Amino acid sequence: MHFNTYGGNGAELAAALVNASDFSPAAVRETLTANAMWRTDVTPAQAAELAAWARRLAPVFGEPDLGVQVRLINELLEITASRPHISTHDGLEPHLHFFSTEADIVSRAKDTTAGGLAMAVCFSDGRRLGRCDRTGCETVYVDTSRNGRRRFCSLTCANRVNVAAHRARDVACRPCFG
């Protein structure tokens, strides 16, 4: 599934923040930059604020009840100062911005992630905002696969589950020699 640039980037940034374990200013700056944000310098206080925001984003991923998921995202949107507007800057085609260009990085990240999650739910009924099915793995992801049936955060987790299932079947099929 293809989300537009801001919806996809916002949802991917939300997943990256939820999955982050290091909220030092340098790590947060790297995460923001890797997810197409600009002016990404953050203070320790701003990094801590984004860590708290990540905890607010987390329940949206993997929520099986669309009504609950919509409510959670609407609560995020109420917190943000988002005022979506259409832009054609730098010769680009018209596209949505969820934030004021003058806003600080925390506001822009909150606006972008809440707006991106909203667009992801609207385009996919929420099924594309997943949480890894491997027991013990809490990694979240945005499913951009063609068929929308992704269940794991990575091939590593998928392989672990499939190998364990194969071994369990193999053990169950062996005759008991007692």
PDB file of C-alpha atoms in Angstrom, residues 53 56 70-82 110-111 114-115 118:
ATOM      1  CA  TRP A  53       4.673  11.304  23.014  1.00  0.00           C
ATOM      2  CA  ARG A  56       0.982   7.986  23.664  1.00  0.00           C
ATOM      3  CA  VAL A  70      -9.932   5.925  15.840  1.00  0.00           C
ATOM      4  CA  ARG A  71     -10.621   7.244  19.340  1.00  0.00           C
ATOM      5  CA  LEU A  72      -6.921   6.989  20.257  1.00  0.00           C
ATOM      6  CA  ILE A  73      -5.869   8.858  17.119  1.00  0.00           C
ATOM      7  CA  ASN A  74      -8.534  11.520  17.622  1.00  0.00           C
ATOM      8  CA  GLU A  75      -7.173  12.053  21.141  1.00  0.00           C
ATOM      9  CA  LEU A  76      -3.703  12.536  19.646  1.00  0.00           C
ATOM     10  CA  LEU A  77      -5.070  14.982  17.085  1.00  0.00           C
ATOM     11  CA  GLU A  78      -6.764  16.982  19.856  1.00  0.00           C
ATOM     12  CA  ILE A  79      -3.407  17.401  21.611  1.00  0.00           C
ATOM     13  CA  THR A  80      -1.570  18.650  18.551  1.00  0.00           C
ATOM     14  CA  ALA A  81      -1.709  22.145  17.184  1.00  0.00           C
ATOM     15  CA  SER A  82      -2.149  20.706  13.722  1.00  0.00           C
ATOM     16  CA  LYS A 110       3.530  15.540  17.080  1.00  0.00           C
ATOM     17  CA  ASP A 111       1.532  17.062  14.239  1.00  0.00           C
ATOM     18  CA  ALA A 114      -0.823  12.222  14.581  1.00  0.00           C
ATOM     19  CA  GLY A 115      -1.716  13.290  11.033  1.00  0.00           C
ATOM     20  CA  ALA A 118      -4.934   9.431  10.889  1.00  0.00           C
TER      21      ALA A 118
END
